[in-house]
Amino acid sequence: MANGETRARLDPTDMAIVEILQEDGRIGISALGRRVGLSQPATSERVRRLEERGIVAGYRAVVDPTALGLGTMAVIRLRTTHEHIQACLQKFAQMPEVIEVLRVTGEDCFLVKVLVPSPPDLEAIVDGIGRYGAVTTNVVLRAEPPKRLGRELVMR
């Protein structure tokens, strides 16, 4: 873990709550309690503690970008110099098309995931980012749903 952080430990009931909330963040406390075998107050308290610890960091809707006309997804790899790192981060933060930025090791400095309506829109994004260094673009053919954090990983 980074910066001396210790890994959070979950008991089997908390892990079950986390798994269920990942499947259905809109489940009611009573229904959640029934699924894990706890009363409503006990379930509510456990969820509150998971939120306070930052383990449950939020509840979000899953949106289909193609339904909104954003049918082109790409991963842009950027190799830049150390002097441009902060400028790149500021640029990415200002770009609504950028949905994820990963600072990585290796030859590239960033992996930038973007969503745009069409290939010409992607070209404009690539040209704008290309001012900061060498760019390689991979158009995503299909995106599988992200995996949830499972018991096997968390309980190790």
PDB file of C-alpha atoms in Angstrom:
ATOM      1  CA  MET A   1       0.000   0.000   0.000  1.00  0.00           C
ATOM      2  CA  ALA A   2       1.182   3.525  -0.711  1.00  0.00           C
ATOM      3  CA  ASN A   3       2.443   5.913   1.961  1.00  0.00           C
ATOM      4  CA  GLY A   4       2.419   3.350   4.767  1.00  0.00           C
ATOM      5  CA  GLU A   5      -1.329   2.743   4.528  1.00  0.00           C
ATOM      6  CA  THR A   6      -2.585  -0.452   6.071  1.00  0.00           C
ATOM      7  CA  ARG A   7      -5.018  -2.648   4.262  1.00  0.00           C
ATOM      8  CA  ALA A   8      -8.587  -2.510   5.555  1.00  0.00           C
ATOM      9  CA  ARG A   9      -9.898  -5.801   6.908  1.00  0.00           C
ATOM     10  CA  LEU A  10     -13.507  -6.833   6.486  1.00  0.00           C
ATOM     11  CA  ASP A  11     -15.350  -9.554   8.318  1.00  0.00           C
ATOM     12  CA  PRO A  12     -17.505 -11.892   6.191  1.00  0.00           C
ATOM     13  CA  THR A  13     -20.684  -9.886   6.879  1.00  0.00           C
ATOM     14  CA  ASP A  14     -19.111  -6.572   5.872  1.00  0.00           C
ATOM     15  CA  MET A  15     -17.711  -8.262   2.765  1.00  0.00           C
ATOM     16  CA  ALA A  16     -21.180  -9.565   1.883  1.00  0.00           C
ATOM     17  CA  ILE A  17     -22.592  -6.053   2.315  1.00  0.00           C
ATOM     18  CA  VAL A  18     -19.905  -4.618   0.031  1.00  0.00           C
ATOM     19  CA  GLU A  19     -20.570  -7.273  -2.620  1.00  0.00           C
ATOM     20  CA  ILE A  20     -24.326  -6.661  -2.546  1.00  0.00           C
ATOM     21  CA  LEU A  21     -23.917  -2.879  -2.701  1.00  0.00           C
ATOM     22  CA  GLN A  22     -21.632  -3.272  -5.719  1.00  0.00           C
ATOM     23  CA  GLU A  23     -24.387  -5.255  -7.447  1.00  0.00           C
ATOM     24  CA  ASP A  24     -27.221  -2.936  -6.403  1.00  0.00           C
ATOM     25  CA  GLY A  25     -26.351   0.384  -4.810  1.00  0.00           C
ATOM     26  CA  ARG A  26     -30.052   1.235  -4.582  1.00  0.00           C
ATOM     27  CA  ILE A  27     -31.000  -1.710  -2.364  1.00  0.00           C
ATOM     28  CA  GLY A  28     -32.840  -0.641   0.768  1.00  0.00           C
ATOM     29  CA  ILE A  29     -31.328  -1.190   4.203  1.00  0.00           C
ATOM     30  CA  SER A  30     -34.107  -3.619   5.187  1.00  0.00           C
ATOM     31  CA  ALA A  31     -33.621  -5.764   2.069  1.00  0.00           C
ATOM     32  CA  LEU A  32     -29.855  -5.644   2.520  1.00  0.00           C
ATOM     33  CA  GLY A  33     -30.253  -6.735   6.142  1.00  0.00           C
ATOM     34  CA  ARG A  34     -32.417  -9.692   5.122  1.00  0.00           C
ATOM     35  CA  ARG A  35     -29.788 -10.821   2.631  1.00  0.00           C
ATOM     36  CA  VAL A  36     -26.978 -10.728   5.194  1.00  0.00           C
ATOM     37  CA  GLY A  37     -29.032 -11.899   8.176  1.00  0.00           C
ATOM     38  CA  LEU A  38     -28.981  -8.685  10.224  1.00  0.00           C
ATOM     39  CA  SER A  39     -31.613  -6.359  11.626  1.00  0.00           C
ATOM     40  CA  GLN A  40     -32.243  -3.046   9.916  1.00  0.00           C
ATOM     41  CA  PRO A  41     -30.438  -1.024  12.646  1.00  0.00           C
ATOM     42  CA  ALA A  42     -27.414  -3.349  12.631  1.00  0.00           C
ATOM     43  CA  THR A  43     -27.232  -3.222   8.836  1.00  0.00           C
ATOM     44  CA  SER A  44     -27.563   0.554   8.816  1.00  0.00           C
ATOM     45  CA  GLU A  45     -24.733   0.854  11.348  1.00  0.00           C
ATOM     46  CA  ARG A  46     -22.453  -1.426   9.320  1.00  0.00           C
ATOM     47  CA  VAL A  47     -23.112   0.514   6.111  1.00  0.00           C
ATOM     48  CA  ARG A  48     -22.452   3.788   7.954  1.00  0.00           C
ATOM     49  CA  ARG A  49     -19.108   2.447   9.242  1.00  0.00           C
ATOM     50  CA  LEU A  50     -18.137   1.216   5.763  1.00  0.00           C
ATOM     51  CA  GLU A  51     -18.885   4.697   4.419  1.00  0.00           C
ATOM     52  CA  GLU A  52     -16.954   6.424   7.228  1.00  0.00           C
ATOM     53  CA  ARG A  53     -13.934   4.195   6.581  1.00  0.00           C
ATOM     54  CA  GLY A  54     -14.075   5.122   2.896  1.00  0.00           C
ATOM     55  CA  ILE A  55     -14.632   1.522   1.840  1.00  0.00           C
ATOM     56  CA  VAL A  56     -18.009   2.428   0.362  1.00  0.00           C
ATOM     57  CA  ALA A  57     -17.012   5.650  -1.362  1.00  0.00           C
ATOM     58  CA  GLY A  58     -20.275   6.486  -3.107  1.00  0.00           C
ATOM     59  CA  TYR A  59     -23.300   5.351  -5.057  1.00  0.00           C
ATOM     60  CA  ARG A  60     -23.547   6.000  -8.792  1.00  0.00           C
ATOM     61  CA  ALA A  61     -25.725   5.310 -11.792  1.00  0.00           C
ATOM     62  CA  VAL A  62     -24.197   3.295 -14.635  1.00  0.00           C
ATOM     63  CA  VAL A  63     -24.723   5.287 -17.826  1.00  0.00           C
ATOM     64  CA  ASP A  64     -24.502   3.839 -21.348  1.00  0.00           C
ATOM     65  CA  PRO A  65     -22.421   6.349 -23.353  1.00  0.00           C
ATOM     66  CA  THR A  66     -23.680   5.048 -26.705  1.00  0.00           C
ATOM     67  CA  ALA A  67     -27.244   5.900 -25.657  1.00  0.00           C
ATOM     68  CA  LEU A  68     -26.012   9.489 -25.312  1.00  0.00           C
ATOM     69  CA  GLY A  69     -24.370   9.534 -28.746  1.00  0.00           C
ATOM     70  CA  LEU A  70     -20.852   8.941 -27.435  1.00  0.00           C
ATOM     71  CA  GLY A  71     -20.078   5.902 -29.562  1.00  0.00           C
ATOM     72  CA  THR A  72     -16.300   6.191 -29.854  1.00  0.00           C
ATOM     73  CA  MET A  73     -14.122   5.266 -26.896  1.00  0.00           C
ATOM     74  CA  ALA A  74     -10.348   5.366 -27.064  1.00  0.00           C
ATOM     75  CA  VAL A  75      -7.346   4.966 -24.825  1.00  0.00           C
ATOM     76  CA  ILE A  76      -4.665   7.526 -25.564  1.00  0.00           C
ATOM     77  CA  ARG A  77      -1.153   6.781 -24.399  1.00  0.00           C
ATOM     78  CA  LEU A  78       0.970   9.879 -23.865  1.00  0.00           C
ATOM     79  CA  ARG A  79       4.718   9.977 -23.422  1.00  0.00           C
ATOM     80  CA  THR A  80       5.789  13.398 -22.197  1.00  0.00           C
ATOM     81  CA  THR A  81       8.537  15.046 -20.168  1.00  0.00           C
ATOM     82  CA  HIS A  82       8.517  15.647 -16.434  1.00  0.00           C
ATOM     83  CA  GLU A  83       8.111  19.375 -17.061  1.00  0.00           C
ATOM     84  CA  HIS A  84       4.756  18.791 -18.769  1.00  0.00           C
ATOM     85  CA  ILE A  85       3.159  16.481 -16.175  1.00  0.00           C
ATOM     86  CA  GLN A  86       1.230  19.177 -14.291  1.00  0.00           C
ATOM     87  CA  ALA A  87       0.205  20.960 -17.493  1.00  0.00           C
ATOM     88  CA  CYS A  88      -1.123  17.661 -18.840  1.00  0.00           C
ATOM     89  CA  LEU A  89      -3.112  16.995 -15.679  1.00  0.00           C
ATOM     90  CA  GLN A  90      -4.621  20.480 -15.853  1.00  0.00           C
ATOM     91  CA  LYS A  91      -5.457  20.020 -19.542  1.00  0.00           C
ATOM     92  CA  PHE A  92      -7.121  16.638 -18.921  1.00  0.00           C
ATOM     93  CA  ALA A  93      -9.183  18.103 -16.059  1.00  0.00           C
ATOM     94  CA  GLN A  94     -10.567  20.742 -18.447  1.00  0.00           C
ATOM     95  CA  MET A  95     -11.548  18.252 -21.164  1.00  0.00           C
ATOM     96  CA  PRO A  96     -15.083  16.859 -20.756  1.00  0.00           C
ATOM     97  CA  GLU A  97     -14.247  14.022 -23.169  1.00  0.00           C
ATOM     98  CA  VAL A  98     -11.633  12.668 -20.744  1.00  0.00           C
ATOM     99  CA  ILE A  99     -13.320  10.167 -18.435  1.00  0.00           C
ATOM    100  CA  GLU A 100     -10.262   8.580 -16.813  1.00  0.00           C
ATOM    101  CA  VAL A 101      -6.588   9.439 -16.409  1.00  0.00           C
ATOM    102  CA  LEU A 102      -3.996   6.965 -15.199  1.00  0.00           C
ATOM    103  CA  ARG A 103      -0.437   8.069 -14.385  1.00  0.00           C
ATOM    104  CA  VAL A 104       1.654   5.018 -15.230  1.00  0.00           C
ATOM    105  CA  THR A 105       5.187   3.680 -15.215  1.00  0.00           C
ATOM    106  CA  GLY A 106       7.020   2.477 -18.297  1.00  0.00           C
ATOM    107  CA  GLU A 107       7.586   4.274 -21.581  1.00  0.00           C
ATOM    108  CA  ASP A 108       4.291   6.153 -21.402  1.00  0.00           C
ATOM    109  CA  CYS A 109       3.427   8.665 -18.700  1.00  0.00           C
ATOM    110  CA  PHE A 110      -0.366   8.629 -19.014  1.00  0.00           C
ATOM    111  CA  LEU A 111      -3.198   6.420 -20.174  1.00  0.00           C
ATOM    112  CA  VAL A 112      -6.153   8.659 -20.949  1.00  0.00           C
ATOM    113  CA  LYS A 113      -9.600   7.199 -21.627  1.00  0.00           C
ATOM    114  CA  VAL A 114     -11.848   9.403 -23.743  1.00  0.00           C
ATOM    115  CA  LEU A 115     -15.429   9.250 -25.032  1.00  0.00           C
ATOM    116  CA  VAL A 116     -16.426  11.146 -28.169  1.00  0.00           C
ATOM    117  CA  PRO A 117     -19.262  11.018 -30.701  1.00  0.00           C
ATOM    118  CA  SER A 118     -17.120  10.155 -33.725  1.00  0.00           C
ATOM    119  CA  PRO A 119     -13.616   9.521 -35.105  1.00  0.00           C
ATOM    120  CA  PRO A 120     -13.213  13.154 -36.262  1.00  0.00           C
ATOM    121  CA  ASP A 121     -13.878  14.253 -32.674  1.00  0.00           C
ATOM    122  CA  LEU A 122     -11.238  11.782 -31.500  1.00  0.00           C
ATOM    123  CA  GLU A 123      -8.772  13.205 -34.008  1.00  0.00           C
ATOM    124  CA  ALA A 124      -9.223  16.688 -32.531  1.00  0.00           C
ATOM    125  CA  ILE A 125      -8.598  15.333 -29.018  1.00  0.00           C
ATOM    126  CA  VAL A 126      -5.472  13.468 -30.130  1.00  0.00           C
ATOM    127  CA  ASP A 127      -4.148  16.574 -31.880  1.00  0.00           C
ATOM    128  CA  GLY A 128      -4.692  18.652 -28.732  1.00  0.00           C
ATOM    129  CA  ILE A 129      -2.972  16.149 -26.458  1.00  0.00           C
ATOM    130  CA  GLY A 130      -0.177  15.608 -28.987  1.00  0.00           C
ATOM    131  CA  ARG A 131       1.212  19.057 -28.194  1.00  0.00           C
ATOM    132  CA  TYR A 132       2.543  17.591 -24.946  1.00  0.00           C
ATOM    133  CA  GLY A 133       4.466  14.649 -26.386  1.00  0.00           C
ATOM    134  CA  ALA A 134       4.291  11.389 -28.313  1.00  0.00           C
ATOM    135  CA  VAL A 135       0.768   9.971 -28.577  1.00  0.00           C
ATOM    136  CA  THR A 136      -0.441   6.475 -29.387  1.00  0.00           C
ATOM    137  CA  THR A 137      -4.184   5.970 -29.710  1.00  0.00           C
ATOM    138  CA  ASN A 138      -6.120   2.739 -29.354  1.00  0.00           C
ATOM    139  CA  VAL A 139      -9.779   2.785 -30.371  1.00  0.00           C
ATOM    140  CA  VAL A 140     -11.833   0.516 -28.124  1.00  0.00           C
ATOM    141  CA  LEU A 141     -13.816  -2.062 -30.093  1.00  0.00           C
ATOM    142  CA  ARG A 142     -15.803  -3.274 -27.094  1.00  0.00           C
ATOM    143  CA  ALA A 143     -15.631  -2.503 -23.387  1.00  0.00           C
ATOM    144  CA  GLU A 144     -16.492  -5.255 -20.952  1.00  0.00           C
ATOM    145  CA  PRO A 145     -18.146  -4.148 -17.716  1.00  0.00           C
ATOM    146  CA  PRO A 146     -15.557  -3.462 -15.010  1.00  0.00           C
ATOM    147  CA  LYS A 147     -15.098  -6.258 -12.516  1.00  0.00           C
ATOM    148  CA  ARG A 148     -16.227  -5.671  -8.981  1.00  0.00           C
ATOM    149  CA  LEU A 149     -13.893  -6.032  -6.047  1.00  0.00           C
ATOM    150  CA  GLY A 150     -14.513  -9.600  -5.040  1.00  0.00           C
ATOM    151  CA  ARG A 151     -14.085 -11.567  -1.868  1.00  0.00           C
ATOM    152  CA  GLU A 152     -11.066 -13.438  -3.298  1.00  0.00           C
ATOM    153  CA  LEU A 153      -9.053 -10.232  -3.666  1.00  0.00           C
ATOM    154  CA  VAL A 154     -10.277  -8.336  -0.617  1.00  0.00           C
ATOM    155  CA  MET A 155     -10.056 -11.194   1.882  1.00  0.00           C
ATOM    156  CA  ARG A 156      -6.503 -12.222   0.901  1.00  0.00           C
TER     157      ARG A 156
END
